[in-house]
Short mmCIF file of C-alpha atoms in Angstrom, two decimals:
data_model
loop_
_atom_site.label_atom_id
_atom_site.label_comp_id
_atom_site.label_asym_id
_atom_site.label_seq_id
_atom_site.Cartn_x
_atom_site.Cartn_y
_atom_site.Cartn_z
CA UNK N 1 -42.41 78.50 -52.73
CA UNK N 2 -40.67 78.09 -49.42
CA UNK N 3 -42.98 76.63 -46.29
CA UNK N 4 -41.99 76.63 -42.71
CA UNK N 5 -43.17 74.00 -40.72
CA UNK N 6 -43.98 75.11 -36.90
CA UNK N 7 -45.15 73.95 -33.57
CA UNK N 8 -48.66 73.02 -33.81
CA UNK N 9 -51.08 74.22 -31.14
CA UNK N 10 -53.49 71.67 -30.35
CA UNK N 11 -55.17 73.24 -27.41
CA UNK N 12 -56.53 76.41 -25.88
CA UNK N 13 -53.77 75.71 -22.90
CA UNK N 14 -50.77 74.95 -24.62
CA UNK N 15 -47.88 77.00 -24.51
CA UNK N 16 -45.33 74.69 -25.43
CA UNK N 17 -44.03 71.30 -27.43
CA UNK N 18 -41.40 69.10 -27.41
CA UNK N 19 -39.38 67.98 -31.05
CA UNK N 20 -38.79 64.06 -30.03
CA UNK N 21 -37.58 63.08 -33.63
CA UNK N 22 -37.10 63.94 -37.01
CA UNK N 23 -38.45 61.54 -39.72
CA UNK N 24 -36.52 63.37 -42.38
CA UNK N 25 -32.80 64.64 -42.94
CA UNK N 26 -32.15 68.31 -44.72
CA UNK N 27 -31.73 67.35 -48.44
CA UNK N 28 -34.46 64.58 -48.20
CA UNK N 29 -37.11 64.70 -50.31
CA UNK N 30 -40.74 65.13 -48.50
CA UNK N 31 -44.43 64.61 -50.14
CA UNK N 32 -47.65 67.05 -49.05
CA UNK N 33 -49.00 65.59 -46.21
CA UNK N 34 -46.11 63.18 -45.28
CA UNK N 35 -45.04 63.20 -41.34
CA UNK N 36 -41.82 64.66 -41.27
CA UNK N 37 -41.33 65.47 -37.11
CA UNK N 38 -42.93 64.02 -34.16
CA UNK N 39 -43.77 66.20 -31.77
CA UNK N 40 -44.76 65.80 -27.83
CA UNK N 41 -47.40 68.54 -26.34
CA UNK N 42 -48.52 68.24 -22.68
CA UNK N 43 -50.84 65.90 -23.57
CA UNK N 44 -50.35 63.78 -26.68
CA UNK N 45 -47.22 62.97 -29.17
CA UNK N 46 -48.79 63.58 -32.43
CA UNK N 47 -46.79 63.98 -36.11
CA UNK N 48 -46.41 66.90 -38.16
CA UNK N 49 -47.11 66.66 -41.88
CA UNK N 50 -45.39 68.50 -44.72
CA UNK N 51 -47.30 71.69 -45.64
CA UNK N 52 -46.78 70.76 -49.49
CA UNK N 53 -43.68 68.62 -51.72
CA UNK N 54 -40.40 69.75 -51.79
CA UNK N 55 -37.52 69.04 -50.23
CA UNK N 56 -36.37 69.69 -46.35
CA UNK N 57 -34.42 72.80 -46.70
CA UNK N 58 -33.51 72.85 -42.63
CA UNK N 59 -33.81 72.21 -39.30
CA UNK N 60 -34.40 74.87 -37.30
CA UNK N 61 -35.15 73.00 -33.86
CA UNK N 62 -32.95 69.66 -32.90
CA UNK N 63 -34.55 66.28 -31.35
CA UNK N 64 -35.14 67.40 -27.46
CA UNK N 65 -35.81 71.21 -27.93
CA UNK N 66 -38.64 72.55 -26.31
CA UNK N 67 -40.23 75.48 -28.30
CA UNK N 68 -43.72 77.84 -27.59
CA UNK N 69 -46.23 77.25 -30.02
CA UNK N 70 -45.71 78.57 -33.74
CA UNK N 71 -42.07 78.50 -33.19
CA UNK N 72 -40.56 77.36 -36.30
CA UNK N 73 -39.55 73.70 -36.66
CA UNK N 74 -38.20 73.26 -40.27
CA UNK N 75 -38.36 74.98 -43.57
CA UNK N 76 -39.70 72.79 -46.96
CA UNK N 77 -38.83 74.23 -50.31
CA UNK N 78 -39.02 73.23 -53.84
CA UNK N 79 -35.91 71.31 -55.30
CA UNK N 80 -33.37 73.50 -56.33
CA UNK N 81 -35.28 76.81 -54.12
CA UNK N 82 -32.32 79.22 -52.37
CA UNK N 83 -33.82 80.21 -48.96
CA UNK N 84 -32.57 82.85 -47.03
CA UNK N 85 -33.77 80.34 -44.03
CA UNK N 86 -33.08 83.04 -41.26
CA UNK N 87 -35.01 85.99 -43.00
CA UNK N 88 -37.83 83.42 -44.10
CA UNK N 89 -37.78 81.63 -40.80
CA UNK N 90 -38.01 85.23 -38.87
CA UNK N 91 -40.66 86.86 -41.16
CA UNK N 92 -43.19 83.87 -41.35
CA UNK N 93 -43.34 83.43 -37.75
CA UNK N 94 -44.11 86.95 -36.76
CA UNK N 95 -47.13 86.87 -39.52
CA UNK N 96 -48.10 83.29 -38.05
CA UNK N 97 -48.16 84.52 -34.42
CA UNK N 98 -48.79 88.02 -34.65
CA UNK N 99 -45.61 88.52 -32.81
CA UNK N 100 -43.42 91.56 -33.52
CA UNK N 101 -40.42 91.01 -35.84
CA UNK N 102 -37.79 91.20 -32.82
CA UNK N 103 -39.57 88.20 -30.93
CA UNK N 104 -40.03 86.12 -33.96
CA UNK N 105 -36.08 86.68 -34.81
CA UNK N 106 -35.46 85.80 -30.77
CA UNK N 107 -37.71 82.79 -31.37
CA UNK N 108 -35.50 81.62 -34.31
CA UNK N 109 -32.52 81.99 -32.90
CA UNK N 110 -33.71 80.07 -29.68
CA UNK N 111 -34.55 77.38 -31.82
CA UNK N 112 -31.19 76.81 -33.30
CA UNK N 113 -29.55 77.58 -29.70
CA UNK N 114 -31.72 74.88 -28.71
CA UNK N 115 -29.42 71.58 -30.03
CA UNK N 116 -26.15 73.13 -27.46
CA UNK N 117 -28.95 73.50 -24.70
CA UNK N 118 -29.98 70.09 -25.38
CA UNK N 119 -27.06 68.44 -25.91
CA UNK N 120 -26.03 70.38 -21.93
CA UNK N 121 -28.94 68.58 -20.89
CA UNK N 122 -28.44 64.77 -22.22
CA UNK N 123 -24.77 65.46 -20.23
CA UNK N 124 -27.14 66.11 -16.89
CA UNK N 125 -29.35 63.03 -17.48
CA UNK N 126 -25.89 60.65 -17.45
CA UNK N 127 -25.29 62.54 -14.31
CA UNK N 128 -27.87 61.37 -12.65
CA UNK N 129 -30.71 63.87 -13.48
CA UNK N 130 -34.27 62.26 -14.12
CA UNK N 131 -35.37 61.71 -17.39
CA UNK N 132 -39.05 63.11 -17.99
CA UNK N 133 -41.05 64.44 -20.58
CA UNK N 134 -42.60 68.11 -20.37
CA UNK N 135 -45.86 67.04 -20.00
CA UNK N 136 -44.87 64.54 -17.11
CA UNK N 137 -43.21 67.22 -15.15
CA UNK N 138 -46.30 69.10 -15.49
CA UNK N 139 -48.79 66.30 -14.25
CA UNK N 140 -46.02 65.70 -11.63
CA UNK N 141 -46.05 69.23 -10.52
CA UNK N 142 -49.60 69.58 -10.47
CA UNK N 143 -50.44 66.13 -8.26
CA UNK N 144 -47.57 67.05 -5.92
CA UNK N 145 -45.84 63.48 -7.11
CA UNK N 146 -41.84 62.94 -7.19
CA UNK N 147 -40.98 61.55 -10.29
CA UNK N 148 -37.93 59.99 -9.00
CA UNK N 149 -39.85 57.48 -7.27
CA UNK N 150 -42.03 56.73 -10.67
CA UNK N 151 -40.56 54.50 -13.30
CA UNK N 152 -40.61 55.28 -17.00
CA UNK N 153 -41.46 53.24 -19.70
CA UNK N 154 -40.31 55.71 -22.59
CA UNK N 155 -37.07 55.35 -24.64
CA UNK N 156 -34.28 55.11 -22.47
CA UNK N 157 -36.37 55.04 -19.57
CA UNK N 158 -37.91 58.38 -19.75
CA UNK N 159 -41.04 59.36 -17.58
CA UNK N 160 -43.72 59.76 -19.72
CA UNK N 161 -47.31 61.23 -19.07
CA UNK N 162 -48.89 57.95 -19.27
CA UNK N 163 -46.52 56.96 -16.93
CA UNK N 164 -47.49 59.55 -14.19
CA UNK N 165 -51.06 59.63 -15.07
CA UNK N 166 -50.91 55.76 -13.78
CA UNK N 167 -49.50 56.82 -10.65
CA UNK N 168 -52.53 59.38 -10.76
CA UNK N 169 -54.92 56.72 -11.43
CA UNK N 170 -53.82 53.93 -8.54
CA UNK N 171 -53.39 56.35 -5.70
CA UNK N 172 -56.94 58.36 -6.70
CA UNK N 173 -59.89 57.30 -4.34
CA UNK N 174 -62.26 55.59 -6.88
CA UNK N 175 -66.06 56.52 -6.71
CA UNK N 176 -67.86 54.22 -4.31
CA UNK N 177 -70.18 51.46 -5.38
CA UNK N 178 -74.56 52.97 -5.15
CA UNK N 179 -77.36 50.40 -4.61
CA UNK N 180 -78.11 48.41 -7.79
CA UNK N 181 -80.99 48.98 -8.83
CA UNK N 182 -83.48 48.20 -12.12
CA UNK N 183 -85.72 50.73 -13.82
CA UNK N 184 -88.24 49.76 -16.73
CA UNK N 185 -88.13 51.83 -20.08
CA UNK N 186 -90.42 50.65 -22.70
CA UNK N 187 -90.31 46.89 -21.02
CA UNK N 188 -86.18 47.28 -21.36
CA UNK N 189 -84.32 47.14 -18.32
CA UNK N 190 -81.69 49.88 -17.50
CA UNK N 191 -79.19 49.13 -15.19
CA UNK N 192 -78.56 51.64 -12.68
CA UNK N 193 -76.89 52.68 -9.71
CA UNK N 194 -78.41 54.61 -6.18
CA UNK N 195 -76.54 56.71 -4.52
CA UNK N 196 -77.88 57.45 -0.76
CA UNK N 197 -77.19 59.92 1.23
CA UNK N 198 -74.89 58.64 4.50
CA UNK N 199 -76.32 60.10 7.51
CA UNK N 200 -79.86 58.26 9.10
CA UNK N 201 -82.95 58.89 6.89
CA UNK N 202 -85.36 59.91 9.22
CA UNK N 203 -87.47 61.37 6.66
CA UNK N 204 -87.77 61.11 2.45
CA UNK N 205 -84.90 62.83 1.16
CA UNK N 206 -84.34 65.09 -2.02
CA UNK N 207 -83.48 63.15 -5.25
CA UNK N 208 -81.89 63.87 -8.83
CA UNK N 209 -81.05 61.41 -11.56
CA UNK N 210 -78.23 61.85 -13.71
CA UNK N 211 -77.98 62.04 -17.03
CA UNK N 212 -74.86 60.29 -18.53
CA UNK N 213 -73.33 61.75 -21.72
CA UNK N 214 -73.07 60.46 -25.21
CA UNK N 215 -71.02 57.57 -24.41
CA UNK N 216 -74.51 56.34 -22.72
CA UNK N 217 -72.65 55.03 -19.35
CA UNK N 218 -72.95 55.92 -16.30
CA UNK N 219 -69.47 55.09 -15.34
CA UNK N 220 -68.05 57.54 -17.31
CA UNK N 221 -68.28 60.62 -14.67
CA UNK N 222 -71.78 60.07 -13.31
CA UNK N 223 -70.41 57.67 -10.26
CA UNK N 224 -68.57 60.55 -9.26
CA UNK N 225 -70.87 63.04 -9.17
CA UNK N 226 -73.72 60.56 -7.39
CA UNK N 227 -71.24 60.45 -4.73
CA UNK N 228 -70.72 63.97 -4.35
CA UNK N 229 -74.48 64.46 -3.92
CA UNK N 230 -74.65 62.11 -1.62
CA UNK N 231 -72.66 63.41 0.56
CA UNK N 232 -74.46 66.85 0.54
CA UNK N 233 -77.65 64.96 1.62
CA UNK N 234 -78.88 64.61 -2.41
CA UNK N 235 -80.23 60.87 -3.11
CA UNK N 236 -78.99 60.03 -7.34
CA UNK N 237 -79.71 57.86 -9.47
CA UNK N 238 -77.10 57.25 -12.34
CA UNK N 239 -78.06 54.50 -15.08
CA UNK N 240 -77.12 53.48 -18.38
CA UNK N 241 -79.43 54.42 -21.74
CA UNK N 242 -80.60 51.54 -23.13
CA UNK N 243 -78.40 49.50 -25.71
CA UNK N 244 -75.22 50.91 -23.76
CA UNK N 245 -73.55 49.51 -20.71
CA UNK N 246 -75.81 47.01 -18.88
CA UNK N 247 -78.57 48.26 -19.66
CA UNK N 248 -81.39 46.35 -22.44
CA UNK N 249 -82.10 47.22 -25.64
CA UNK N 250 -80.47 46.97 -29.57
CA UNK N 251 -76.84 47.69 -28.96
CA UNK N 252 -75.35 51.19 -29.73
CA UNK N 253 -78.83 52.53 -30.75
CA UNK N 254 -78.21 56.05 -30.12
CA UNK N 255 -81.89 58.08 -29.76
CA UNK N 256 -81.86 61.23 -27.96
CA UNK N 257 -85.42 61.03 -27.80
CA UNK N 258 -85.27 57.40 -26.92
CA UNK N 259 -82.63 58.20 -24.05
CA UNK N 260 -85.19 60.91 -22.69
CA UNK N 261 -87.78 58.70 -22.31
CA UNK N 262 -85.49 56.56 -20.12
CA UNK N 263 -85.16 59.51 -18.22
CA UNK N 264 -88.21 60.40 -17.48
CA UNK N 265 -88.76 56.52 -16.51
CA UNK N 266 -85.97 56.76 -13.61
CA UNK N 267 -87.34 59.94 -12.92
CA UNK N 268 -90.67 58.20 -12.40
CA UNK N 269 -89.07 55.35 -10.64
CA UNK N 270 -87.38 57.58 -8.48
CA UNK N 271 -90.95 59.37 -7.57
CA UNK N 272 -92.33 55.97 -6.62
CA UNK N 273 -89.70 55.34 -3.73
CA UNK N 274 -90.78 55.92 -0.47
CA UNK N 275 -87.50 56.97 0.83
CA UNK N 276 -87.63 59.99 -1.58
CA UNK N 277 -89.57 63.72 -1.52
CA UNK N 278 -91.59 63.37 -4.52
CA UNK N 279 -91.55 67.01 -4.39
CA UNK N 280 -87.83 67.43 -4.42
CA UNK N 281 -86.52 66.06 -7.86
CA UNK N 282 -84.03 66.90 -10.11
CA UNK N 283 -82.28 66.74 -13.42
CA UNK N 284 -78.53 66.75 -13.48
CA UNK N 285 -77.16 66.50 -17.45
CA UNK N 286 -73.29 66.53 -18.38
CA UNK N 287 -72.80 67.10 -22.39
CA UNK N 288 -75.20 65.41 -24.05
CA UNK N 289 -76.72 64.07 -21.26
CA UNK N 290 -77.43 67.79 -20.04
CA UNK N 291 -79.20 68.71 -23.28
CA UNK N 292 -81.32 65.71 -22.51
CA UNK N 293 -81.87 67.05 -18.69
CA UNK N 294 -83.52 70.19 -20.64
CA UNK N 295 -85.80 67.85 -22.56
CA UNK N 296 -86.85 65.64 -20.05
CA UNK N 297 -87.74 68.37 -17.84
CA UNK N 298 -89.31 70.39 -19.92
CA UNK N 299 -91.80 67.72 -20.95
CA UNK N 300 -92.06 66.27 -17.01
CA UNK N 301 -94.01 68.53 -14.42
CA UNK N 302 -92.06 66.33 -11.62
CA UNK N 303 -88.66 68.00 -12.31
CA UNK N 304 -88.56 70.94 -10.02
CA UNK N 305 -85.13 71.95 -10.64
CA UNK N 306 -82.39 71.49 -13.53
CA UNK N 307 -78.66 71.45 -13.98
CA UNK N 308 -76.68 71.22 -17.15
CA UNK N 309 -72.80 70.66 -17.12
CA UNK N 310 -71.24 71.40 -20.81
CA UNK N 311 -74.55 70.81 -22.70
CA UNK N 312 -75.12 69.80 -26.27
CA UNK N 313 -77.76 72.24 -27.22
CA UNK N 314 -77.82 72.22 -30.96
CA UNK N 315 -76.94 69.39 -32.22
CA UNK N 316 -76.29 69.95 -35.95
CA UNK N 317 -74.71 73.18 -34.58
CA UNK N 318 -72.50 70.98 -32.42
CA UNK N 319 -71.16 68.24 -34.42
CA UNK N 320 -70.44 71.16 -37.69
CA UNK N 321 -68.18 72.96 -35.03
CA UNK N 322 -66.24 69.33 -34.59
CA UNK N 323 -65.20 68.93 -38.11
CA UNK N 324 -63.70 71.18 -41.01
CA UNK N 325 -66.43 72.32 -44.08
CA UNK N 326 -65.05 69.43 -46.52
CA UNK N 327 -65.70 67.30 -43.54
CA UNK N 328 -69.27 68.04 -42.65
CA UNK N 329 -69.78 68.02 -46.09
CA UNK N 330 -68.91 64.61 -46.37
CA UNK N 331 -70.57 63.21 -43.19
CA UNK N 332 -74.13 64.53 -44.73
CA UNK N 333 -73.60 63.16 -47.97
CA UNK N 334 -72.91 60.03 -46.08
CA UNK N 335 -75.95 60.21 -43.96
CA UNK N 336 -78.18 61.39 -47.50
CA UNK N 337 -76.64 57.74 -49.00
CA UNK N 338 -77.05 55.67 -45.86
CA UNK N 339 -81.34 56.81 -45.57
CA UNK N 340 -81.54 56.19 -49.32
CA UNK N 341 -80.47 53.09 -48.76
CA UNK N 342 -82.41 51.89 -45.43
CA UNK N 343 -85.33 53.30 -47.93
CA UNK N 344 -85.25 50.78 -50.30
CA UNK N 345 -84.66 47.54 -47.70
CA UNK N 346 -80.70 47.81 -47.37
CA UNK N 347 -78.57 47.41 -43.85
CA UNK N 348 -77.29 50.88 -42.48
CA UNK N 349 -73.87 51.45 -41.92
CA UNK N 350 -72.25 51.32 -38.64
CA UNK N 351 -69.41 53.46 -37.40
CA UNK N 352 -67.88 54.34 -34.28
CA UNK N 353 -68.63 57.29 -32.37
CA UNK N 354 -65.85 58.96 -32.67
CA UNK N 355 -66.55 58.69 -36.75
CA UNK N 356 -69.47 60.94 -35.59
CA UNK N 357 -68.61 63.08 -32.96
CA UNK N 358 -64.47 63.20 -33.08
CA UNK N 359 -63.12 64.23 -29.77
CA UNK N 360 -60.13 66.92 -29.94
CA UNK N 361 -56.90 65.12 -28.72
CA UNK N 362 -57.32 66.47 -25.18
CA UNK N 363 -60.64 64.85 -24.92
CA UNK N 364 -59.53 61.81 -26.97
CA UNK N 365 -56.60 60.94 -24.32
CA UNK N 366 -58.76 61.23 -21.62
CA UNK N 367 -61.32 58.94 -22.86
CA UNK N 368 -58.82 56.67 -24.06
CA UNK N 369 -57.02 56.44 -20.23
CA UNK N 370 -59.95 56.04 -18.52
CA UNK N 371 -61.04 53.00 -20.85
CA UNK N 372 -57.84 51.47 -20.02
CA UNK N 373 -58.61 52.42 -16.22
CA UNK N 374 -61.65 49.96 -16.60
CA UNK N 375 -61.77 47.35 -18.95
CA UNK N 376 -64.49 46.71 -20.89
CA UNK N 377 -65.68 49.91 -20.85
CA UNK N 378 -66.31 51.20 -24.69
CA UNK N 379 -65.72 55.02 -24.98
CA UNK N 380 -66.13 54.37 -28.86
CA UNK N 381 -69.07 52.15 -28.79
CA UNK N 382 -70.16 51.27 -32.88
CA UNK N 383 -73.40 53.26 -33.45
CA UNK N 384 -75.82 53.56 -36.35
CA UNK N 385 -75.01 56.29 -39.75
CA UNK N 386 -78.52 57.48 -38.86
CA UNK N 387 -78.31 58.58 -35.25
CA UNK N 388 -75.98 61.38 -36.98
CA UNK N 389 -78.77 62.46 -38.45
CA UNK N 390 -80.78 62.03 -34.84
CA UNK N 391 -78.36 64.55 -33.52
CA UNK N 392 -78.54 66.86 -36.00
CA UNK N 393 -82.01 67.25 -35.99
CA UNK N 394 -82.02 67.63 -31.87
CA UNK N 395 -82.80 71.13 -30.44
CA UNK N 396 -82.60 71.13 -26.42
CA UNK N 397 -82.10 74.53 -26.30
CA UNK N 398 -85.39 75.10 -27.40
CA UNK N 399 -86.65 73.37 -24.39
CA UNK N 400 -85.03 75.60 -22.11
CA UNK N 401 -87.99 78.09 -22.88
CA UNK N 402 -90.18 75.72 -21.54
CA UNK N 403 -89.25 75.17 -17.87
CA UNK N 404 -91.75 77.80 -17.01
CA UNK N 405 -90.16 78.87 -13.81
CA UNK N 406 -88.20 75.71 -12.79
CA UNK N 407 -84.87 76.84 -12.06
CA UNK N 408 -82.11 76.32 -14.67
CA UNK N 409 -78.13 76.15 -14.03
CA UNK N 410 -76.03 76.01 -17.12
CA UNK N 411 -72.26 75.08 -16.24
CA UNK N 412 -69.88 75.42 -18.92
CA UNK N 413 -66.03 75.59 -19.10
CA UNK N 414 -64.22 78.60 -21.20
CA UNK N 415 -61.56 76.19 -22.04
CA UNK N 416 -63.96 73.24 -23.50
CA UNK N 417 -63.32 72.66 -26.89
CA UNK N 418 -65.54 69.29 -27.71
CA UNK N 419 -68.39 71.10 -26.13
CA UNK N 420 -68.12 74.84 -27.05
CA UNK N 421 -69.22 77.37 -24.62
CA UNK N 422 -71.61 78.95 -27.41
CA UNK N 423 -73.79 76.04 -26.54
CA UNK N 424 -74.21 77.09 -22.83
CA UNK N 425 -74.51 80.50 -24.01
CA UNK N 426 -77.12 79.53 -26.40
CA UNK N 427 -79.03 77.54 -24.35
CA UNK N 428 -79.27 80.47 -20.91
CA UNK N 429 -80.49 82.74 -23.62
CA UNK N 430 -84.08 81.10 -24.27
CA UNK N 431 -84.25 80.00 -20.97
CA UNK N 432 -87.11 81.38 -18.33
CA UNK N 433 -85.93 82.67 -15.35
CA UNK N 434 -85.14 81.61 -12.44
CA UNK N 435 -81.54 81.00 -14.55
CA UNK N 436 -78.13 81.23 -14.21
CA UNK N 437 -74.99 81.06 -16.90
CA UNK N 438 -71.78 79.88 -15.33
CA UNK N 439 -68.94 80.07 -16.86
CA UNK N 440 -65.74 78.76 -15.21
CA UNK N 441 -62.20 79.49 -17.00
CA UNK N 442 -59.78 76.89 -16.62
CA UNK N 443 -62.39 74.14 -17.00
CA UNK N 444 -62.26 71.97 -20.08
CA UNK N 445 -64.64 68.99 -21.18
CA UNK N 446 -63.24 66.29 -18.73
CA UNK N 447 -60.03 66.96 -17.38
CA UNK N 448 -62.36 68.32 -14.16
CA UNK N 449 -64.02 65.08 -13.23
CA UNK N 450 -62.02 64.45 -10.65
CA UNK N 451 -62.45 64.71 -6.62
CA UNK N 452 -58.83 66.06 -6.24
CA UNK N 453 -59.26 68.89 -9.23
CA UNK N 454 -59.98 72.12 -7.52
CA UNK N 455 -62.94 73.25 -10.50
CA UNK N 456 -64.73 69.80 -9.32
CA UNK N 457 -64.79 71.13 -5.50
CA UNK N 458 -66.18 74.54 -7.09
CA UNK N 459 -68.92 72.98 -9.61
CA UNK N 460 -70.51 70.90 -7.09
CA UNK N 461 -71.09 73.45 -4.55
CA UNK N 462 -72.48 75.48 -7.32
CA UNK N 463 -74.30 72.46 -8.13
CA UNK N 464 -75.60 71.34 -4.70
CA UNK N 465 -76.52 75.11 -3.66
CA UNK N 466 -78.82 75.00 -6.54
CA UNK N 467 -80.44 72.30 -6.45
CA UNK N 468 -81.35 73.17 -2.54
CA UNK N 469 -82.57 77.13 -3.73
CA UNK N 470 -84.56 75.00 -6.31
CA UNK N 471 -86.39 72.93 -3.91
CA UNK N 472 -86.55 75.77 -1.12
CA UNK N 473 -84.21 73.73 1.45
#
């Protein structure tokens, strides 16, 4: 039976792909499974598979053409199969994208308009028109750039979005430098960074340490954010967890209860410093780290106030919503063999993280550009089979009934797919009050964590007006 293959969606915000080749011809023969088009979204080029074997029927859409999601790309059939490709085309769309039968026959016949549009456009380019991706545009557009002044490194010279997000990158004012600084956990050493606050300190000023995510570095995002405190008058203290970054300890060993108790060590480190108000301290948590900023403080009477930016709440409930049934089926089978064999005096497996907690390809790109942005840096650092199992048995969001009247802040973006909402949600709801649920649309995972992104400007007042109600300033 006839399949059509279609733009893929691959994101709450896209709209829109790009077709930038065809690995098969009409006629060719194609296997389940086997990349047949390469597609370009606004943030990644990724390859479409066959839906099952067959043979490629048609092309609907031409190399170039720029289609809305679910548009129809291609029909597969079975050898031998007469399609009515315009009535198939038409009919499967509408079902695919709830659209009504007029749009999904307009969408069609845009598609096969779409190789005279593009063929109008290639004449443009040779006239002197600049040669960039949709996504590029887009970044372009958005950072106010002219992409006539940025060179491309695609085929034939095209801007791409790497190629604009390394314009983005070299002209973006990078997170100053805090006072290095060493806190003890357990004997280890964690190495950390203090960021103080710019004007005179004429008296001890309020403090918060942050609490890095999974990737256990304080690089990744918590730089940032020290500096924005800072500048609001809010001491922080950003470290690594131990075994990650600079920090002591067996490498990779990912412990949520482990990284608490190095919390709750800079937390103490941070009471002992004469420059801070012991009775102005704080938690501030981003993913994992902000389950962990629930823990901590529920368990330390010196935390007066808490924020938690995209928090992992639940962890089995987390890292089931990152993978398909089959898959999380898998992944505790593999984590049943791997304690079996520890049991009996064997070496546990090893993976990366993102074997464990695989980012969606929004996520994945940013992670991946800013470990090119600093090298060294490991946003896939090779953890233990077990600390799956850590995870899964981790419950923050039962902690966040026992604040007992320490104000709570849960930040959370509507368009956050590695992090859902439901664990914000989750979370608020066992939560004492003084609380507060924030939702903010437009605001995924990480895209955000930057000084020039309007959301960041709006999370850290929300942030830094918090933390002040919290500590009556």
């Amino acid at each position: 039976m006839a399949q059509l293959i279609v733009m893929p969606k691959l994101g709450l915000t896209m709209t829109e792909g790009r077709v930038c080749r065809w690995y098969k011809q009409p006629g060719e023969s194609v296997q389940q499974g086997e990349p047949v088009v390469e597609v370009e979204t606004e943030k990644i080029t990724i390859d479409v598979e066959a839906p099952e074997s067959g043979v490629l029927a048609e092309i609907l859409a031409p190399e170039g053409a720029t289609l809305p999601v679910a548009a129809p790309l291609a029909v597969v059939a079975a050898p031998g199969e007469v399609v009515d490709v315009t009535a198939f085309a038409s009919s499967t769309y509408a079902q695919s994208s709830n659209a009504p039968q007029r749009d999904a026959e307009s969408a069609l016949a845009g598609a096969k308009r779409a190789a005279d549009g593009f063929q109008s456009s290639q004449a443009e380019t040779h006239s002197g028109t600049i040669v960039a991706t949709p996504a590029a545009r887009k970044l372009a557009r958005e950072h106010g750039l002219d992409l006539s002044q940025i060179r491309g490194t695609g085929p034939g010279g095209r801007i791409t979005a790497e190629d604009v997000e390394r314009v983005i990158a070299a002209r973006r004012t990078e997170p100053g430098a805090g006072e290095p600084v060493t806190v003890y956990s357990d004997g280890l050493r964690l190495s950390g960074e203090l960021f103080w606050p710019q004007r005179p300190l004429a008296e001890p000023v309020p403090a918060v340490v942050l609490c890095t995510g999974i990737q256990g570095v304080k690089s990744l995002g918590m730089l940032l954010l020290g500096q924005a405190l800072a500048e609001a008058g809010i001491a922080a203290l950003a470290f690594d967890y131990r075994g990650f970054g600079a920090s002591e300890g067996p490498r990779g060993w990912l412990d949520p209860h482990l990284q608490v108790r190095d919390i709750r060590a800079a937390v103490a480190w941070l009471a002992g410093d004469a420059r801070v108000d012991s009775r102005w301290l704080g938690l501030v948590g981003m993913s994992f780290g902000g389950g962990h900023a629930l823990v901590a403080a529920a368990d330390d009477p010196l935390v007066r106030v808490v924020v938690a930016l995209a928090p992992v709440t639940n962890g089995r409930r987390w890292l089931r919503s990152l993978r398909a049934e089959w898959e999380w089926q898998t992944l505790l089978q593999q984590i049943a063999d791997d304690r079996q064999k520890r049991a009996r005096g064997g070496d546990g497996e090893w993976v990366r993280l993102d074997a464990l907690v695989p980012p969606d390809p929004e996520s994945r790109l940013v992670l991946e550009t800013i470990s090119r942005q600093q090298p060294g840096l490991e946003v896939f650092p090779r953890v233990p089979l077990w600390a799956g199992e850590a995870i899964a048995a981790y419950r923050p969001e039962e902690a966040a009934g026992r604040l007992n009247g320490r104000p709570l802040l849960i930040v959370h973006g509507e368009l956050d797919v590695l992090v859902p909402p439901e664990e914000g949600v989750a979370a608020a709801a066992q939560a004492t009050e003084p609380k507060r649920l924030m939702l903010v649309p437009q605001m995924g995972h990480f895209t955000w964590l930057r000084p020039d992104h309007p959301v960041f400007q709006q999370v850290m007042t929300e942030v830094i007006n918090w933390l002040r109600m919290g500590w009556n300033l």
